[in-house]
Amino acid sequence: MSRNRANLIRLFVEVPLAAETQVELPAEQAHYVANVMRRKPGDEALAFNGRDGEWLIRFDEIGKKRATASPVERTRAQTTGCDLHLLFAPLKRARIDYMAQKATEMGASLLRPVVTRRTQAERVKVDRLRANAVEAAEQCNLLFVPDVEEPQKLETLLSRWPGDRQILFCDEVLPDEGHRAPAAYLAGLADDVKTAPWAILIGPEGGFDAAERKLLHALDCAHPVPLGPRIMRADTAAVAAMALWQSVLGDWR
Amino acid sequence: MSRNRANLIRLFVEVPLAAETQVELPAEQAHYVANVMRRKPGDEALAFNGRDGEWLIRFDEIGKKRATASPVERTRAQTTGCDLHLLFAPLKRARIDYMAQKATEMGASLLRPVVTRRTQAERVKVDRLRANAVEAAEQCNLLFVPDVEEPQKLETLLSRWPGDRQILFCDEVLPDEGHRAPAAYLAGLADDVKTAPWAILIGPEGGFDAAERKLLHALDCAHPVPLGPRIMRADTAAVAAMALWQSVLGDWR
């Protein structure tokens, strides 16, 4: 294909992608394709579902509530992503949207809101987080969209925690341990810990309370590290912690 | 003082802070203090100017266009910040605001928009960037606000570049050099390079063009590194690159 694929729109789809099949797009995507992007039958796009790689697709029918397309050719093989969960206390609207977008770009495989004692109780719109993650993956040429799970209380989550998944716990207060350089600390862990699955846990504005910190410090698989001498907002800390993890333990190595 | 200082408002001021002086707040801050925060004469706040540490101040007069306060006691000594410049192609409104806020939290000492060939030509509101940096410093308990400089063309900037300031240049395309792990690369630099002043350069959406990349690759002080296998938006890349720099060369060590 001589055509410049960089200019094609990219769509995340739920259905399988394979040759000699047809893909049906739901109403919202049909609207986007028809009315926002003004595509016509015969036009091409790219599609991915997180499993079957990326495909060049060609639109067959484009209607108001439904569009269909045929996968033409696989343009990229599926790669395996990071096994990195991001757990974070819910934030207000623009900042939780941002968190979902940025976490997707940074390679998180799962996003889960956790309700801590200092979390300003607020309903979390899981669908909205999911939509933000999908949009980031579509725009940033990614082959994956992280799963988004329902909020859970931190204490419940920790009481059922699978011991092999390590937790990078961004702790602003490390009174007994003094200064701990986070990159050197992670690099110095035992090999089986370094290669284990990981989660990053970002606290609420105002931090974890004393009981929560105690619970976390008591877990063998939790690794409290400070992120430098400055206080960061939670959405900044999430990106910074993921960059730290990716550069020491993840796929930036 | 038994009072909980964590609940005091924090104000960035331009004037010196010292005992037995009086601080005059400009109209906009007077409005914020009087009408938004509803403070009265006798109430306390915290103030910092990036030079004299943080001071507890007590309001004397609070009027519509002017407020005065007296520094009472220095609450924190001034610390020296990072010597880290952030150069970035201008982005659209919400994302450039975000960039200025996050760069402040990550410890940048100077923010400078750079106009590259693929930058969507847009006027940069330097005052607005500055206001975002001030707000981030006030909210995040920081003692510094980064300087904000006028936009400059990348080519002009590089033609006058001081050779001792190193450039971490986030390069999505490193065809001739293959894979370069960014943390290991930075950690492996010579000591005089590692301790030199640094700048981080983030390109526009769409990346640098070939001529710009050639200019950068020709500079001895420029260090092209990829930030992992995923494409990130420019504002994400800025936070991620600063986290990388801070954890290997900066004050997170």
Short mmCIF file of C-alpha atoms in Angstrom, two decimals:
data_model
loop_
_atom_site.label_atom_id
_atom_site.label_comp_id
_atom_site.label_asym_id
_atom_site.label_seq_id
_atom_site.Cartn_x
_atom_site.Cartn_y
_atom_site.Cartn_z
CA MET A 1 0.00 0.00 0.00
CA SER A 2 1.55 3.29 -1.01
CA ARG A 3 -0.92 5.32 0.96
CA ASN A 4 0.31 7.13 4.06
CA ARG A 5 -1.17 5.22 6.95
CA ALA A 6 -0.15 7.85 9.48
CA ASN A 7 -3.15 9.90 8.36
CA LEU A 8 -5.72 7.16 8.75
CA ILE A 9 -8.09 7.26 11.67
CA ARG A 10 -7.58 4.49 14.20
CA LEU A 11 -10.45 2.69 15.86
CA PHE A 12 -10.48 0.41 18.87
CA VAL A 13 -12.98 -2.39 18.34
CA GLU A 14 -14.23 -5.13 20.65
CA VAL A 15 -14.72 -7.76 17.95
CA PRO A 16 -12.14 -10.11 16.41
CA LEU A 17 -10.10 -8.85 13.48
CA ALA A 18 -9.26 -11.35 10.76
CA ALA A 19 -9.22 -11.64 6.99
CA GLU A 20 -12.50 -12.50 5.27
CA THR A 21 -14.65 -11.36 8.13
CA GLN A 22 -16.71 -8.25 8.61
CA VAL A 23 -16.50 -5.82 11.49
CA GLU A 24 -19.57 -4.03 12.74
CA LEU A 25 -19.04 -0.72 14.47
CA PRO A 26 -21.45 0.37 17.20
CA ALA A 27 -23.59 3.51 16.92
CA GLU A 28 -21.13 5.88 18.57
CA GLN A 29 -18.26 4.88 16.31
CA ALA A 30 -20.53 4.94 13.26
CA HIS A 31 -21.44 8.53 14.17
CA TYR A 32 -17.78 9.46 14.61
CA VAL A 33 -16.78 7.90 11.29
CA ALA A 34 -19.73 9.31 9.33
CA ASN A 35 -20.35 12.73 10.84
CA VAL A 36 -17.14 13.79 12.54
CA MET A 37 -14.57 12.29 10.18
CA ARG A 38 -16.87 12.27 7.14
CA ARG A 39 -15.68 8.93 5.83
CA LYS A 40 -17.49 7.19 2.96
CA PRO A 41 -17.84 3.54 1.93
CA GLY A 42 -14.55 2.46 0.32
CA ASP A 43 -12.44 4.67 2.60
CA GLU A 44 -9.84 3.03 4.78
CA ALA A 45 -9.01 3.18 8.48
CA LEU A 46 -6.96 1.24 11.01
CA ALA A 47 -8.48 -0.95 13.69
CA PHE A 48 -7.11 -2.79 16.74
CA ASN A 49 -8.66 -4.78 19.55
CA GLY A 50 -5.71 -5.53 21.84
CA ARG A 51 -5.52 -9.14 20.65
CA ASP A 52 -5.23 -9.44 16.89
CA GLY A 53 -2.70 -6.73 16.04
CA GLU A 54 -3.59 -3.72 13.91
CA TRP A 55 -5.55 -4.08 10.69
CA LEU A 56 -6.19 -1.91 7.70
CA ILE A 57 -9.96 -1.95 7.28
CA ARG A 58 -12.17 -0.69 4.44
CA PHE A 59 -15.64 0.66 5.13
CA ASP A 60 -18.50 -1.18 3.45
CA GLU A 61 -21.61 0.58 4.71
CA ILE A 62 -21.68 3.75 6.79
CA GLY A 63 -25.01 4.62 8.32
CA LYS A 64 -26.22 6.76 11.17
CA LYS A 65 -26.35 4.01 13.76
CA ARG A 66 -24.18 1.35 12.29
CA ALA A 67 -21.15 1.01 10.08
CA THR A 68 -19.47 -2.08 8.71
CA ALA A 69 -15.95 -2.60 7.49
CA SER A 70 -13.79 -5.43 6.15
CA PRO A 71 -10.31 -6.15 7.49
CA VAL A 72 -7.99 -5.96 4.45
CA GLU A 73 -4.50 -6.58 5.74
CA ARG A 74 -2.74 -6.84 9.08
CA THR A 75 -0.48 -3.80 9.40
CA ARG A 76 1.16 -4.61 12.74
CA ALA A 77 1.46 -7.81 14.75
CA GLN A 78 0.11 -7.77 18.27
CA THR A 79 2.85 -7.18 20.82
CA THR A 80 2.63 -8.10 24.46
CA GLY A 81 2.24 -5.13 26.77
CA CYS A 82 3.40 -4.42 30.30
CA ASP A 83 1.86 -6.24 33.25
CA LEU A 84 1.53 -3.04 35.26
CA HIS A 85 -1.58 -2.11 37.24
CA LEU A 86 -2.22 1.47 38.26
CA LEU A 87 -4.21 1.93 41.46
CA PHE A 88 -5.22 5.47 42.29
CA ALA A 89 -7.58 7.37 44.52
CA PRO A 90 -10.35 8.98 42.45
CA LEU A 91 -9.76 12.60 41.43
CA LYS A 92 -12.04 15.30 40.12
CA ARG A 93 -13.25 15.11 36.55
CA ALA A 94 -10.55 16.66 34.33
CA ARG A 95 -7.77 15.16 36.39
CA ILE A 96 -9.13 11.62 36.44
CA ASP A 97 -9.64 11.83 32.66
CA TYR A 98 -6.06 12.93 32.36
CA MET A 99 -4.89 10.13 34.63
CA ALA A 100 -6.59 7.50 32.44
CA GLN A 101 -5.14 8.97 29.24
CA LYS A 102 -1.61 9.30 30.57
CA ALA A 103 -1.60 5.87 32.22
CA THR A 104 -2.55 4.36 28.86
CA GLU A 105 0.31 6.15 27.10
CA MET A 106 2.70 5.00 29.84
CA GLY A 107 1.75 1.36 29.25
CA ALA A 108 -0.49 0.47 32.20
CA SER A 109 -2.42 -2.77 31.63
CA LEU A 110 -5.12 -2.12 34.22
CA LEU A 111 -6.57 0.96 35.90
CA ARG A 112 -8.35 0.62 39.21
CA PRO A 113 -9.68 3.42 41.39
CA VAL A 114 -9.11 2.73 45.09
CA VAL A 115 -11.07 4.44 47.79
CA THR A 116 -8.87 5.54 50.67
CA ARG A 117 -9.90 7.22 53.91
CA ARG A 118 -8.98 10.66 52.68
CA THR A 119 -10.50 10.20 49.24
CA GLN A 120 -13.17 12.79 48.68
CA ALA A 121 -16.02 10.36 48.22
CA GLU A 122 -17.13 10.75 44.68
CA ARG A 123 -18.73 8.34 42.28
CA VAL A 124 -16.25 7.06 39.76
CA LYS A 125 -17.51 6.79 36.21
CA VAL A 126 -15.78 3.65 35.06
CA ASP A 127 -17.21 4.02 31.54
CA ARG A 128 -15.70 7.45 31.28
CA LEU A 129 -12.28 6.22 32.40
CA ARG A 130 -12.54 3.47 29.83
CA ALA A 131 -13.48 5.96 27.07
CA ASN A 132 -10.47 8.11 27.97
CA ALA A 133 -8.17 5.10 27.82
CA VAL A 134 -9.59 4.06 24.43
CA GLU A 135 -9.15 7.57 23.04
CA ALA A 136 -5.54 7.75 24.21
CA ALA A 137 -4.76 4.37 22.64
CA GLU A 138 -6.43 5.36 19.35
CA GLN A 139 -4.54 8.65 19.17
CA CYS A 140 -1.15 7.42 20.32
CA ASN A 141 -0.91 4.52 17.93
CA LEU A 142 -1.02 1.95 20.73
CA LEU A 143 -2.11 -1.66 20.28
CA PHE A 144 -3.54 -2.01 23.80
CA VAL A 145 -6.20 -0.45 25.94
CA PRO A 146 -5.86 -1.04 29.68
CA ASP A 147 -8.74 -2.74 31.44
CA VAL A 148 -10.63 -0.53 33.85
CA GLU A 149 -12.03 -2.08 37.02
CA GLU A 150 -14.66 -0.96 39.49
CA PRO A 151 -13.48 1.07 42.50
CA GLN A 152 -12.61 -0.89 45.59
CA LYS A 153 -11.72 0.12 49.13
CA LEU A 154 -7.99 0.07 49.72
CA GLU A 155 -8.34 -2.11 52.79
CA THR A 156 -10.50 -4.68 50.98
CA LEU A 157 -8.11 -4.73 48.06
CA LEU A 158 -5.08 -5.29 50.28
CA SER A 159 -6.80 -7.98 52.33
CA ARG A 160 -7.17 -10.04 49.14
CA TRP A 161 -3.91 -9.03 47.52
CA PRO A 162 -2.10 -11.75 45.54
CA GLY A 163 1.29 -11.88 47.21
CA ASP A 164 3.29 -12.26 44.02
CA ARG A 165 2.22 -8.88 42.59
CA GLN A 166 4.60 -6.25 43.90
CA ILE A 167 3.35 -2.78 44.85
CA LEU A 168 5.33 0.38 44.19
CA PHE A 169 3.77 2.56 46.83
CA CYS A 170 4.52 6.25 46.42
CA ASP A 171 5.00 7.39 49.97
CA GLU A 172 5.58 11.02 50.78
CA VAL A 173 6.51 10.20 54.37
CA LEU A 174 9.25 7.72 55.12
CA PRO A 175 10.21 8.77 58.65
CA ASP A 176 11.94 5.64 59.87
CA GLU A 177 13.82 4.84 56.75
CA GLY A 178 15.22 8.21 55.84
CA HIS A 179 16.15 8.90 52.26
CA ARG A 180 15.62 6.11 49.76
CA ALA A 181 16.61 6.81 46.17
CA PRO A 182 13.77 5.22 44.21
CA ALA A 183 15.66 4.15 41.05
CA ALA A 184 18.56 2.65 43.01
CA TYR A 185 16.11 0.94 45.36
CA LEU A 186 14.18 -0.70 42.51
CA ALA A 187 17.37 -1.66 40.67
CA GLY A 188 18.69 -3.33 43.84
CA LEU A 189 15.71 -5.65 44.37
CA ALA A 190 16.11 -9.40 43.95
CA ASP A 191 15.65 -10.64 40.39
CA ASP A 192 12.47 -12.60 41.15
CA VAL A 193 10.92 -9.45 42.64
CA LYS A 194 12.02 -7.32 39.70
CA THR A 195 10.50 -9.69 37.17
CA ALA A 196 7.26 -10.22 39.13
CA PRO A 197 4.04 -8.49 38.04
CA TRP A 198 3.74 -5.02 39.57
CA ALA A 199 1.19 -2.43 40.59
CA ILE A 200 1.77 1.26 41.25
CA LEU A 201 -0.32 2.78 44.02
CA ILE A 202 -0.91 6.53 44.10
CA GLY A 203 -2.56 8.02 47.16
CA PRO A 204 -5.16 10.75 47.40
CA GLU A 205 -4.40 14.45 47.77
CA GLY A 206 -3.46 14.66 51.42
CA GLY A 207 -1.84 11.23 51.37
CA PHE A 208 -2.67 7.93 52.98
CA ASP A 209 -3.67 8.03 56.63
CA ALA A 210 -1.59 6.41 59.36
CA ALA A 211 -3.60 3.15 59.44
CA GLU A 212 -3.37 2.74 55.67
CA ARG A 213 0.36 3.37 55.71
CA LYS A 214 0.76 0.81 58.46
CA LEU A 215 -1.15 -1.79 56.42
CA LEU A 216 1.02 -1.09 53.40
CA HIS A 217 4.28 -1.13 55.28
CA ALA A 218 3.33 -4.51 56.76
CA LEU A 219 3.00 -6.12 53.31
CA ASP A 220 6.14 -7.87 52.10
CA CYS A 221 5.26 -7.15 48.51
CA ALA A 222 4.80 -3.38 49.06
CA HIS A 223 7.76 -1.12 48.33
CA PRO A 224 7.38 2.39 49.69
CA VAL A 225 9.49 4.92 47.80
CA PRO A 226 9.45 8.71 47.85
CA LEU A 227 9.29 10.55 44.53
CA GLY A 228 11.81 13.26 45.28
CA PRO A 229 11.66 16.20 47.67
CA ARG A 230 8.70 18.02 46.13
CA ILE A 231 5.04 17.35 46.72
CA MET A 232 3.29 16.48 43.47
CA ARG A 233 -0.36 16.34 42.65
CA ALA A 234 -1.64 12.77 42.32
CA ASP A 235 -1.95 12.83 38.53
CA THR A 236 1.64 14.07 38.18
CA ALA A 237 2.87 11.44 40.62
CA ALA A 238 1.16 8.71 38.58
CA VAL A 239 3.00 9.61 35.37
CA ALA A 240 6.28 10.13 37.22
CA ALA A 241 6.04 6.80 39.05
CA MET A 242 5.20 4.96 35.83
CA ALA A 243 8.22 6.59 34.10
CA LEU A 244 10.42 5.49 37.00
CA TRP A 245 9.07 1.94 36.85
CA GLN A 246 9.34 1.74 33.06
CA SER A 247 12.93 2.98 33.05
CA VAL A 248 14.15 0.60 35.78
CA LEU A 249 11.89 -2.45 35.52
CA GLY A 250 9.72 -2.00 32.45
CA ASP A 251 10.05 -1.80 28.69
CA TRP A 252 12.13 1.38 28.50
CA ARG A 253 15.21 -0.63 29.41
CA MET B 1 2.88 28.50 66.73
CA SER B 2 0.38 25.79 67.53
CA ARG B 3 -1.77 26.56 64.56
CA ASN B 4 -1.89 24.05 61.72
CA ARG B 5 0.06 25.68 58.92
CA ALA B 6 -1.02 23.07 56.38
CA ASN B 7 -4.35 24.88 56.14
CA LEU B 8 -2.93 28.33 55.50
CA ILE B 9 -3.12 29.78 52.01
CA ARG B 10 0.25 30.17 50.30
CA LEU B 11 1.12 33.18 48.22
CA PHE B 12 3.98 33.71 45.79
CA VAL B 13 5.21 37.30 46.05
CA GLU B 14 7.75 39.24 44.01
CA VAL B 15 9.02 41.42 46.87
CA PRO B 16 11.64 40.60 49.53
CA LEU B 17 10.49 38.79 52.67
CA ALA B 18 12.18 39.77 55.91
CA ALA B 19 11.31 40.58 59.51
CA GLU B 20 10.21 44.12 60.27
CA THR B 21 9.20 44.91 56.72
CA GLN B 22 5.81 45.11 55.09
CA VAL B 23 4.68 43.24 52.01
CA GLU B 24 2.25 44.83 49.60
CA LEU B 25 0.13 42.45 47.55
CA PRO B 26 -0.97 43.51 44.06
CA ALA B 27 -4.62 43.93 43.11
CA GLU B 28 -5.17 40.39 41.87
CA GLN B 29 -3.81 38.79 45.02
CA ALA B 30 -5.72 41.29 47.19
CA HIS B 31 -8.90 40.21 45.40
CA TYR B 32 -8.09 36.53 45.93
CA VAL B 33 -7.33 37.03 49.62
CA ALA B 34 -10.34 39.26 50.32
CA ASN B 35 -13.08 37.91 48.09
CA VAL B 36 -12.16 34.32 47.27
CA MET B 37 -10.53 33.26 50.53
CA ARG B 38 -12.39 35.83 52.70
CA ARG B 39 -9.41 36.63 54.89
CA LYS B 40 -9.51 39.54 57.34
CA PRO B 41 -6.81 41.75 58.86
CA GLY B 42 -5.03 39.74 61.57
CA ASP B 43 -5.38 36.45 59.65
CA GLU B 44 -2.26 34.57 58.70
CA ALA B 45 -0.92 33.10 55.48
CA LEU B 46 2.34 31.75 54.08
CA ALA B 47 4.43 33.60 51.50
CA PHE B 48 7.48 32.73 49.41
CA ASN B 49 9.39 34.48 46.67
CA GLY B 50 11.95 31.87 45.56
CA ARG B 51 14.79 33.64 47.39
CA ASP B 52 14.02 34.26 51.05
CA GLY B 53 12.47 30.97 52.14
CA GLU B 54 8.87 30.68 53.29
CA TRP B 55 7.39 33.14 55.80
CA LEU B 56 4.36 33.22 57.98
CA ILE B 57 2.73 36.57 57.24
CA ARG B 58 -0.09 38.39 59.00
CA PHE B 59 -2.47 40.60 57.04
CA ASP B 60 -2.56 44.26 58.08
CA GLU B 61 -4.98 45.89 55.66
CA ILE B 62 -7.11 44.06 53.11
CA GLY B 63 -8.73 46.25 50.51
CA LYS B 64 -10.25 45.75 47.09
CA LYS B 65 -7.16 46.67 45.13
CA ARG B 66 -4.40 46.30 47.64
CA ALA B 67 -3.54 44.26 50.69
CA THR B 68 -0.61 44.55 53.04
CA ALA B 69 0.93 41.99 55.35
CA SER B 70 3.83 41.72 57.76
CA PRO B 71 6.27 38.82 57.70
CA VAL B 72 6.15 37.32 61.20
CA GLU B 73 8.51 34.36 61.20
CA ARG B 74 10.44 32.34 58.65
CA THR B 75 8.83 28.90 58.48
CA ARG B 76 11.22 27.24 56.00
CA ALA B 77 14.70 28.14 54.81
CA GLN B 78 15.19 28.62 51.10
CA THR B 79 16.56 25.51 49.42
CA THR B 80 18.37 25.46 46.11
CA GLY B 81 16.35 23.94 43.30
CA CYS B 82 17.29 21.97 40.21
CA ASP B 83 19.11 23.59 37.32
CA LEU B 84 16.84 21.99 34.76
CA HIS B 85 15.36 23.84 31.80
CA LEU B 86 12.33 22.49 29.98
CA LEU B 87 12.08 23.39 26.29
CA PHE B 88 8.88 22.41 24.57
CA ALA B 89 6.94 23.12 21.41
CA PRO B 90 3.78 25.11 22.23
CA LEU B 91 0.62 23.07 22.67
CA LYS B 92 -3.03 23.99 22.72
CA ARG B 93 -4.46 25.77 25.73
CA ALA B 94 -5.35 23.12 28.33
CA ARG B 95 -2.30 21.05 27.51
CA ILE B 96 0.20 23.91 27.71
CA ASP B 97 -1.32 24.93 31.06
CA TYR B 98 -0.89 21.40 32.24
CA MET B 99 2.69 21.31 30.96
CA ALA B 100 3.58 24.44 32.98
CA GLN B 101 1.96 23.08 36.15
CA LYS B 102 3.53 19.65 35.91
CA ALA B 103 6.99 20.98 35.00
CA THR B 104 6.86 23.13 38.13
CA GLU B 105 5.98 20.16 40.31
CA MET B 106 8.78 18.15 38.70
CA GLY B 107 11.35 20.81 39.62
CA ALA B 108 12.07 22.61 36.35
CA SER B 109 13.87 25.93 36.89
CA LEU B 110 13.01 27.46 33.52
CA LEU B 111 10.27 26.90 30.95
CA ARG B 112 10.82 27.99 27.39
CA PRO B 113 8.52 27.38 24.43
CA VAL B 114 10.46 26.55 21.27
CA VAL B 115 9.01 26.92 17.83
CA THR B 116 9.84 23.97 15.61
CA ARG B 117 8.95 23.46 11.97
CA ARG B 118 6.01 21.23 12.75
CA THR B 119 4.73 23.41 15.59
CA GLN B 120 1.23 24.55 14.84
CA ALA B 121 1.99 28.28 14.82
CA GLU B 122 0.12 29.68 17.75
CA ARG B 123 0.84 32.65 19.93
CA VAL B 124 2.20 31.60 23.30
CA LYS B 125 0.82 33.47 26.27
CA VAL B 126 3.89 33.69 28.46
CA ASP B 127 1.93 35.39 31.25
CA ARG B 128 -0.49 32.51 31.31
CA LEU B 129 2.32 29.95 31.52
CA ARG B 130 3.80 31.96 34.37
CA ALA B 131 0.44 32.10 36.20
CA ASN B 132 0.10 28.32 35.89
CA ALA B 133 3.61 27.81 37.28
CA VAL B 134 2.88 30.15 40.21
CA GLU B 135 -0.38 28.37 40.98
CA ALA B 136 1.32 24.95 40.96
CA ALA B 137 4.07 26.20 43.29
CA GLU B 138 1.54 27.77 45.67
CA GLN B 139 -0.58 24.61 45.81
CA CYS B 140 2.22 22.07 46.00
CA ASN B 141 4.10 23.68 48.85
CA LEU B 142 7.10 24.48 46.66
CA LEU B 143 9.62 27.23 47.40
CA PHE B 144 10.41 27.99 43.74
CA VAL B 145 8.61 29.10 40.65
CA PRO B 146 10.38 28.41 37.36
CA ASP B 147 11.18 31.37 35.14
CA VAL B 148 9.23 31.48 31.92
CA GLU B 149 10.95 32.84 28.81
CA GLU B 150 9.63 34.10 25.51
CA PRO B 151 9.31 31.56 22.68
CA GLN B 152 12.29 31.19 20.40
CA LYS B 153 12.87 29.29 17.18
CA LEU B 154 14.61 26.00 17.78
CA GLU B 155 17.28 26.77 15.19
CA THR B 156 18.04 30.19 16.71
CA LEU B 157 18.19 28.70 20.18
CA LEU B 158 20.58 25.95 19.12
CA SER B 159 22.83 28.36 17.18
CA ARG B 160 23.48 30.22 20.43
CA TRP B 161 23.44 27.25 22.74
CA PRO B 162 25.93 27.36 25.65
CA GLY B 163 28.00 24.20 25.15
CA ASP B 164 28.14 23.27 28.79
CA ARG B 165 24.37 22.84 29.18
CA GLN B 166 23.49 19.28 28.19
CA ILE B 167 20.29 18.53 26.28
CA LEU B 168 18.18 15.44 26.93
CA PHE B 169 16.47 15.25 23.58
CA CYS B 170 13.49 12.92 23.51
CA ASP B 171 13.78 11.30 20.14
CA GLU B 172 11.15 8.92 18.89
CA VAL B 173 13.33 7.83 15.96
CA LEU B 174 16.81 6.52 16.58
CA PRO B 175 17.37 4.52 13.40
CA ASP B 176 21.16 4.32 13.33
CA GLU B 177 21.67 3.63 16.98
CA GLY B 178 19.07 1.02 17.62
CA HIS B 179 17.79 0.56 21.11
CA ARG B 180 19.22 2.83 23.79
CA ALA B 181 17.93 2.33 27.33
CA PRO B 182 17.52 5.88 28.59
CA ALA B 183 18.28 5.36 32.31
CA ALA B 184 21.35 3.22 31.61
CA TYR B 185 22.52 5.70 29.00
CA LEU B 186 22.26 8.67 31.38
CA ALA B 187 23.85 6.74 34.24
CA GLY B 188 26.77 5.82 31.98
CA LEU B 189 27.70 9.39 31.00
CA ALA B 190 30.97 10.91 32.21
CA ASP B 191 30.77 12.56 35.62
CA ASP B 192 31.36 16.10 34.32
CA VAL B 193 28.48 15.63 31.88
CA LYS B 194 26.21 14.20 34.58
CA THR B 195 26.83 17.13 36.93
CA ALA B 196 26.54 19.79 34.20
CA PRO B 197 23.39 21.92 33.93
CA TRP B 198 20.77 20.24 31.75
CA ALA B 199 17.81 20.99 29.56
CA ILE B 200 15.07 18.62 28.43
CA LEU B 201 13.74 19.17 24.92
CA ILE B 202 10.30 17.88 23.98
CA GLY B 203 9.28 18.04 20.34
CA PRO B 204 5.91 18.90 18.84
CA GLU B 205 3.15 16.42 18.06
CA GLY B 206 4.45 14.84 14.86
CA GLY B 207 8.06 15.07 16.04
CA PHE B 208 11.06 17.07 14.87
CA ASP B 209 11.66 17.22 11.15
CA ALA B 210 14.74 15.69 9.53
CA ALA B 211 16.74 18.96 9.45
CA GLU B 212 16.03 19.63 13.12
CA ARG B 213 17.03 16.13 14.10
CA LYS B 214 20.25 16.51 12.11
CA LEU B 215 21.07 19.77 13.93
CA LEU B 216 20.45 18.13 17.28
CA HIS B 217 22.40 14.98 16.51
CA ALA B 218 25.36 17.16 15.47
CA LEU B 219 25.56 18.85 18.88
CA ASP B 220 28.01 17.22 21.29
CA CYS B 221 25.92 18.29 24.26
CA ALA B 222 22.68 16.79 22.90
CA HIS B 223 21.74 13.30 24.06
CA PRO B 224 18.98 11.69 22.03
CA VAL B 225 17.10 9.03 23.97
CA PRO B 226 13.86 7.24 23.22
CA LEU B 227 11.20 7.11 25.93
CA GLY B 228 10.15 3.51 25.49
CA PRO B 229 8.28 1.80 22.67
CA ARG B 230 5.02 3.74 22.91
CA ILE B 231 4.26 7.12 21.37
CA MET B 232 3.31 9.64 24.04
CA ARG B 233 1.67 13.00 23.71
CA ALA B 234 4.10 15.85 24.29
CA ASP B 235 2.78 16.78 27.73
CA THR B 236 3.09 13.18 28.91
CA ALA B 237 6.60 12.92 27.48
CA ALA B 238 7.62 16.09 29.38
CA VAL B 239 6.62 14.67 32.77
CA ALA B 240 8.09 11.25 31.93
CA ALA B 241 11.42 12.71 30.77
CA MET B 242 11.67 14.90 33.87
CA ALA B 243 11.00 11.85 36.09
CA LEU B 244 13.73 9.95 34.25
CA TRP B 245 16.17 12.85 34.65
CA GLN B 246 15.31 13.40 38.30
CA SER B 247 15.72 9.73 39.17
CA VAL B 248 19.09 9.30 37.42
CA LEU B 249 20.70 12.77 37.56
CA GLY B 250 18.51 15.00 39.70
CA ASP B 251 17.31 15.28 43.26
CA TRP B 252 15.38 12.01 43.46
CA ARG B 253 18.67 10.15 43.93
#
